[in-house]
Amino acid sequence: GAVVSQHPSRVICKSGTSVKIECRSLDFQATTMFWYRQFPKQSLMLMATSNEGSKATYEQGVEKDKFLINHASLTLSTLTVTSAHPEDSSFYICSPSVGDTQYFGPGTRLTVL
Amino acid sequence: GESVGLHLPTLSVQEGDNSIINCAYSNSASDYFIWYKQESGKGPQFIIDIRSNMDKRQGQRVTVLLNKTVKHLSLQIAATQPGDSAVYFCAEFRGGGADGLTFGKGTHLIIQP
């Protein structure tokens, strides 16, 4: 149980383009979705928190207009990196949660050229 | 600010030996901690957790110790195997389960044959 998928697993894009990352909980419904970002050789940093049907709450320093989060249902959330720049290159990991339990997706490696 | 940190960035042990990974946290109000294992290019994998009303918790080949007096957490892995090579993170619940996790810096555990 508790299978989480992310798509795509890897994406390379040109600077200035937008990239959408999908996160699905395949066999459970998540009350809350967390999105984390991890730069090379660093730890995971929480970017934003969202609940189904509500606007996401962003951490300090994370631009809400740049990282658009849509939490369409209890099993699907998307993160769109708009007007991506090389400094946005990172490993993005979603984490659907049920109560105190957080599950993690396999991550999406974004490389912006 | 409040943070969760690790003492050693890299730990190298011989296969079959025991390993201990340490973590310090600064928020004395924290009441729930989790250890994760992350292999290269993958999302974090839950190992073991502990709540603040406990000092020790054991799993299969792993033990977590919590010392609330000095705000210290450790992960012990017994009889290490090559598959244990990974980066290990301690994480602290930010509060109420709805606020995400604060991750430590990570320790890269290397198992030598």
CSV table of C-alpha atoms in Angstrom, one decimal:
chain,number,residue,atom,x,y,z
A,1,GLY,CA,0.0,0.0,0.0
A,2,ALA,CA,0.8,3.7,0.0
A,3,VAL,CA,2.1,4.0,-3.5
A,4,VAL,CA,3.0,7.5,-4.7
A,5,SER,CA,3.9,8.3,-8.3
A,6,GLN,CA,5.4,11.4,-9.8
A,7,HIS,CA,5.5,12.3,-13.5
A,8,PRO,CA,7.8,13.0,-15.1
A,9,SER,CA,10.7,11.4,-13.3
A,10,ARG,CA,13.2,13.6,-15.2
A,11,VAL,CA,12.7,16.7,-17.3
A,12,ILE,CA,15.1,19.0,-19.1
A,13,CYS,CA,13.7,22.4,-20.3
A,14,LYS,CA,14.9,25.7,-21.6
A,15,SER,CA,15.1,28.7,-19.5
A,16,GLY,CA,11.9,30.7,-19.5
A,17,THR,CA,9.6,27.7,-20.1
A,18,SER,CA,7.1,26.2,-17.7
A,19,VAL,CA,7.2,22.7,-16.4
A,20,LYS,CA,4.3,20.8,-14.7
A,21,ILE,CA,5.0,17.9,-12.3
A,22,GLU,CA,2.2,15.6,-11.3
A,23,CYS,CA,2.0,13.7,-8.0
A,24,ARG,CA,-0.5,10.9,-7.5
A,25,SER,CA,-1.4,8.8,-4.5
A,26,LEU,CA,-2.4,5.5,-6.2
A,27,ASP,CA,-4.0,3.6,-3.4
A,28,PHE,CA,-5.0,6.1,-0.8
A,29,GLN,CA,-6.4,9.5,-0.4
A,30,ALA,CA,-4.2,12.2,1.0
A,31,THR,CA,-5.7,14.9,3.2
A,32,THR,CA,-2.6,17.1,2.8
A,33,MET,CA,0.0,17.4,0.1
A,34,PHE,CA,3.5,18.7,0.8
A,35,TRP,CA,6.0,19.7,-1.8
A,36,TYR,CA,9.7,19.6,-1.1
A,37,ARG,CA,12.8,20.7,-3.0
A,38,GLN,CA,16.2,19.2,-2.7
A,39,PHE,CA,19.4,20.7,-4.2
A,40,PRO,CA,22.4,18.5,-4.9
A,41,LYS,CA,24.0,17.1,-1.7
A,42,GLN,CA,21.5,19.1,0.4
A,43,SER,CA,18.6,18.2,2.5
A,44,LEU,CA,14.9,18.4,1.7
A,45,MET,CA,13.3,21.8,2.2
A,46,LEU,CA,9.6,22.3,2.4
A,47,MET,CA,8.2,24.5,-0.3
A,48,ALA,CA,4.5,24.5,0.2
A,49,THR,CA,1.6,22.8,1.8
A,50,SER,CA,-1.8,22.3,0.3
A,51,ASN,CA,-5.2,20.8,1.1
A,52,GLU,CA,-7.7,19.6,-1.5
A,53,GLY,CA,-9.7,22.5,-2.8
A,54,SER,CA,-7.8,25.1,-0.9
A,55,LYS,CA,-5.0,27.5,-1.8
A,56,ALA,CA,-1.5,26.3,-1.0
A,57,THR,CA,0.5,27.8,1.9
A,58,TYR,CA,4.1,28.7,0.8
A,59,GLU,CA,7.2,28.7,2.9
A,60,GLN,CA,9.1,31.9,3.4
A,61,GLY,CA,11.2,32.6,0.3
A,62,VAL,CA,9.2,30.4,-2.0
A,63,GLU,CA,7.4,32.5,-4.7
A,64,LYS,CA,3.8,31.5,-5.0
A,65,ASP,CA,3.5,33.0,-8.4
A,66,LYS,CA,6.5,31.0,-9.7
A,67,PHE,CA,5.6,27.6,-8.1
A,68,LEU,CA,1.9,27.1,-8.8
A,69,ILE,CA,0.3,24.3,-6.9
A,70,ASN,CA,-3.0,22.7,-7.9
A,71,HIS,CA,-4.6,20.2,-5.5
A,72,ALA,CA,-7.4,19.0,-7.7
A,73,SER,CA,-8.4,16.0,-5.7
A,74,LEU,CA,-7.4,13.8,-2.8
A,75,THR,CA,-5.2,11.7,-5.1
A,76,LEU,CA,-3.7,14.3,-7.4
A,77,SER,CA,-1.6,17.4,-7.0
A,78,THR,CA,0.5,19.3,-9.5
A,79,LEU,CA,3.4,21.7,-9.2
A,80,THR,CA,4.1,24.0,-12.1
A,81,VAL,CA,7.4,25.8,-12.2
A,82,THR,CA,6.7,28.8,-14.3
A,83,SER,CA,9.4,30.7,-16.3
A,84,ALA,CA,12.0,28.3,-15.1
A,85,HIS,CA,15.6,29.4,-14.7
A,86,PRO,CA,18.8,27.4,-14.1
A,87,GLU,CA,18.6,28.1,-10.4
A,88,ASP,CA,15.3,26.2,-10.3
A,89,SER,CA,17.2,23.0,-11.3
A,90,SER,CA,16.5,20.7,-8.4
A,91,PHE,CA,14.9,17.5,-7.2
A,92,TYR,CA,11.3,18.0,-6.5
A,93,ILE,CA,9.5,15.6,-4.2
A,94,CYS,CA,5.9,15.4,-3.3
A,95,SER,CA,4.6,14.0,0.0
A,96,PRO,CA,1.0,13.2,0.3
A,97,SER,CA,0.0,12.7,3.9
A,98,VAL,CA,-2.7,11.1,6.0
A,99,GLY,CA,-2.8,12.3,9.5
A,100,ASP,CA,0.7,12.1,10.9
A,101,THR,CA,2.0,9.8,8.2
A,102,GLN,CA,3.8,11.3,5.3
A,103,TYR,CA,4.5,9.3,2.2
A,104,PHE,CA,7.0,10.4,-0.4
A,105,GLY,CA,7.0,10.3,-4.2
A,106,PRO,CA,10.0,9.1,-6.1
A,107,GLY,CA,10.9,12.6,-7.1
A,108,THR,CA,11.3,14.6,-10.3
A,109,ARG,CA,14.7,15.8,-11.4
A,110,LEU,CA,14.3,19.2,-13.1
A,111,THR,CA,17.2,20.5,-15.2
A,112,VAL,CA,16.8,24.0,-16.6
A,113,LEU,CA,19.3,24.9,-19.4
B,1,GLY,CA,16.2,29.7,13.9
B,2,GLU,CA,14.9,26.3,14.8
B,3,SER,CA,16.7,23.5,13.0
B,4,VAL,CA,17.5,19.9,13.0
B,5,GLY,CA,21.1,19.1,12.2
B,6,LEU,CA,23.5,16.2,12.0
B,7,HIS,CA,27.0,15.9,13.4
B,8,LEU,CA,28.7,13.9,10.6
B,9,PRO,CA,28.2,14.4,6.9
B,10,THR,CA,29.9,11.1,6.0
B,11,LEU,CA,30.2,7.8,7.8
B,12,SER,CA,32.2,4.9,6.5
B,13,VAL,CA,31.8,1.4,8.2
B,14,GLN,CA,32.9,-2.1,7.3
B,15,GLU,CA,30.2,-4.5,6.2
B,16,GLY,CA,28.9,-6.4,9.2
B,17,ASP,CA,29.8,-3.7,11.7
B,18,ASN,CA,27.2,-1.6,13.5
B,19,SER,CA,26.8,2.1,12.6
B,20,ILE,CA,25.5,5.0,14.6
B,21,ILE,CA,24.2,8.2,13.0
B,22,ASN,CA,23.6,11.2,15.1
B,23,CYS,CA,21.2,14.2,15.0
B,24,ALA,CA,20.7,17.2,17.1
B,25,TYR,CA,17.5,19.2,17.2
B,26,SER,CA,16.9,22.6,18.6
B,27,ASN,CA,13.1,22.8,19.2
B,28,SER,CA,12.5,21.4,22.6
B,29,ALA,CA,8.8,21.3,21.9
B,30,SER,CA,9.2,18.8,19.1
B,31,ASP,CA,7.4,15.6,19.9
B,32,TYR,CA,7.7,13.4,16.9
B,33,PHE,CA,10.9,12.4,15.0
B,34,ILE,CA,11.4,10.2,12.0
B,35,TRP,CA,14.5,8.7,10.3
B,36,TYR,CA,14.5,8.4,6.5
B,37,LYS,CA,16.9,6.7,4.1
B,38,GLN,CA,17.4,8.1,0.7
B,39,GLU,CA,19.1,6.3,-2.1
B,40,SER,CA,20.6,8.3,-5.0
B,41,GLY,CA,17.9,9.7,-7.3
B,42,LYS,CA,15.0,8.4,-5.2
B,43,GLY,CA,12.6,9.8,-2.6
B,44,PRO,CA,13.0,9.4,1.1
B,45,GLN,CA,12.1,6.0,2.6
B,46,PHE,CA,10.7,5.7,6.1
B,47,ILE,CA,12.9,3.7,8.5
B,48,ILE,CA,11.7,4.3,12.0
B,49,ASP,CA,10.0,6.9,14.1
B,50,ILE,CA,9.8,7.8,17.7
B,51,ARG,CA,7.6,10.1,19.8
B,52,SER,CA,8.9,12.2,22.7
B,53,ASN,CA,7.3,10.0,25.3
B,54,MET,CA,9.8,7.3,24.4
B,55,ASP,CA,13.6,7.0,24.8
B,56,LYS,CA,14.1,4.1,22.5
B,57,ARG,CA,12.4,2.2,19.8
B,58,GLN,CA,13.6,-0.8,17.9
B,59,GLY,CA,12.9,-2.1,14.5
B,60,GLN,CA,14.5,-4.8,12.3
B,61,ARG,CA,18.2,-4.1,12.6
B,62,VAL,CA,17.6,-0.5,13.5
B,63,THR,CA,17.2,1.3,16.8
B,64,VAL,CA,16.4,4.9,17.4
B,65,LEU,CA,17.4,6.6,20.7
B,66,LEU,CA,16.0,9.9,21.8
B,67,ASN,CA,17.6,12.0,24.5
B,68,LYS,CA,15.3,14.9,25.2
B,69,THR,CA,17.6,16.4,27.9
B,70,VAL,CA,20.3,17.2,25.3
B,71,LYS,CA,17.9,17.2,22.3
B,72,HIS,CA,19.8,14.4,20.6
B,73,LEU,CA,18.6,11.7,18.3
B,74,SER,CA,20.5,8.7,17.0
B,75,LEU,CA,20.0,5.9,14.6
B,76,GLN,CA,21.8,2.6,15.1
B,77,ILE,CA,22.0,0.1,12.3
B,78,ALA,CA,23.2,-3.3,13.3
B,79,ALA,CA,25.2,-5.7,11.1
B,80,THR,CA,25.4,-3.3,8.2
B,81,GLN,CA,24.9,-4.6,4.7
B,82,PRO,CA,25.8,-3.1,1.3
B,83,GLY,CA,22.2,-2.1,0.8
B,84,ASP,CA,22.4,0.2,3.8
B,85,SER,CA,24.6,2.6,1.8
B,86,ALA,CA,22.5,5.7,1.4
B,87,VAL,CA,22.0,9.2,2.9
B,88,TYR,CA,20.1,9.2,6.2
B,89,PHE,CA,18.1,12.1,7.4
B,90,CYS,CA,16.4,12.8,10.7
B,91,ALA,CA,13.3,14.8,10.4
B,92,GLU,CA,11.2,16.6,12.9
B,93,PHE,CA,7.5,17.3,12.8
B,94,ARG,CA,6.9,21.0,12.6
B,95,GLY,CA,3.7,20.7,14.5
B,96,GLY,CA,0.4,18.9,14.5
B,97,GLY,CA,1.2,16.8,11.5
B,98,ALA,CA,-0.2,19.5,9.1
B,99,ASP,CA,2.9,21.6,8.9
B,100,GLY,CA,5.3,19.3,7.1
B,101,LEU,CA,8.7,18.1,8.2
B,102,THR,CA,12.0,19.8,9.0
B,103,PHE,CA,14.8,17.7,7.7
B,104,GLY,CA,18.4,17.5,9.0
B,105,LYS,CA,21.4,17.9,6.8
B,106,GLY,CA,21.9,14.2,6.1
B,107,THR,CA,24.6,11.7,6.7
B,108,HIS,CA,26.0,9.7,3.8
B,109,LEU,CA,26.6,6.2,5.1
B,110,ILE,CA,29.1,4.2,3.1
B,111,ILE,CA,29.4,0.4,3.7
B,112,GLN,CA,32.8,-0.9,2.8
B,113,PRO,CA,33.2,-4.6,1.8
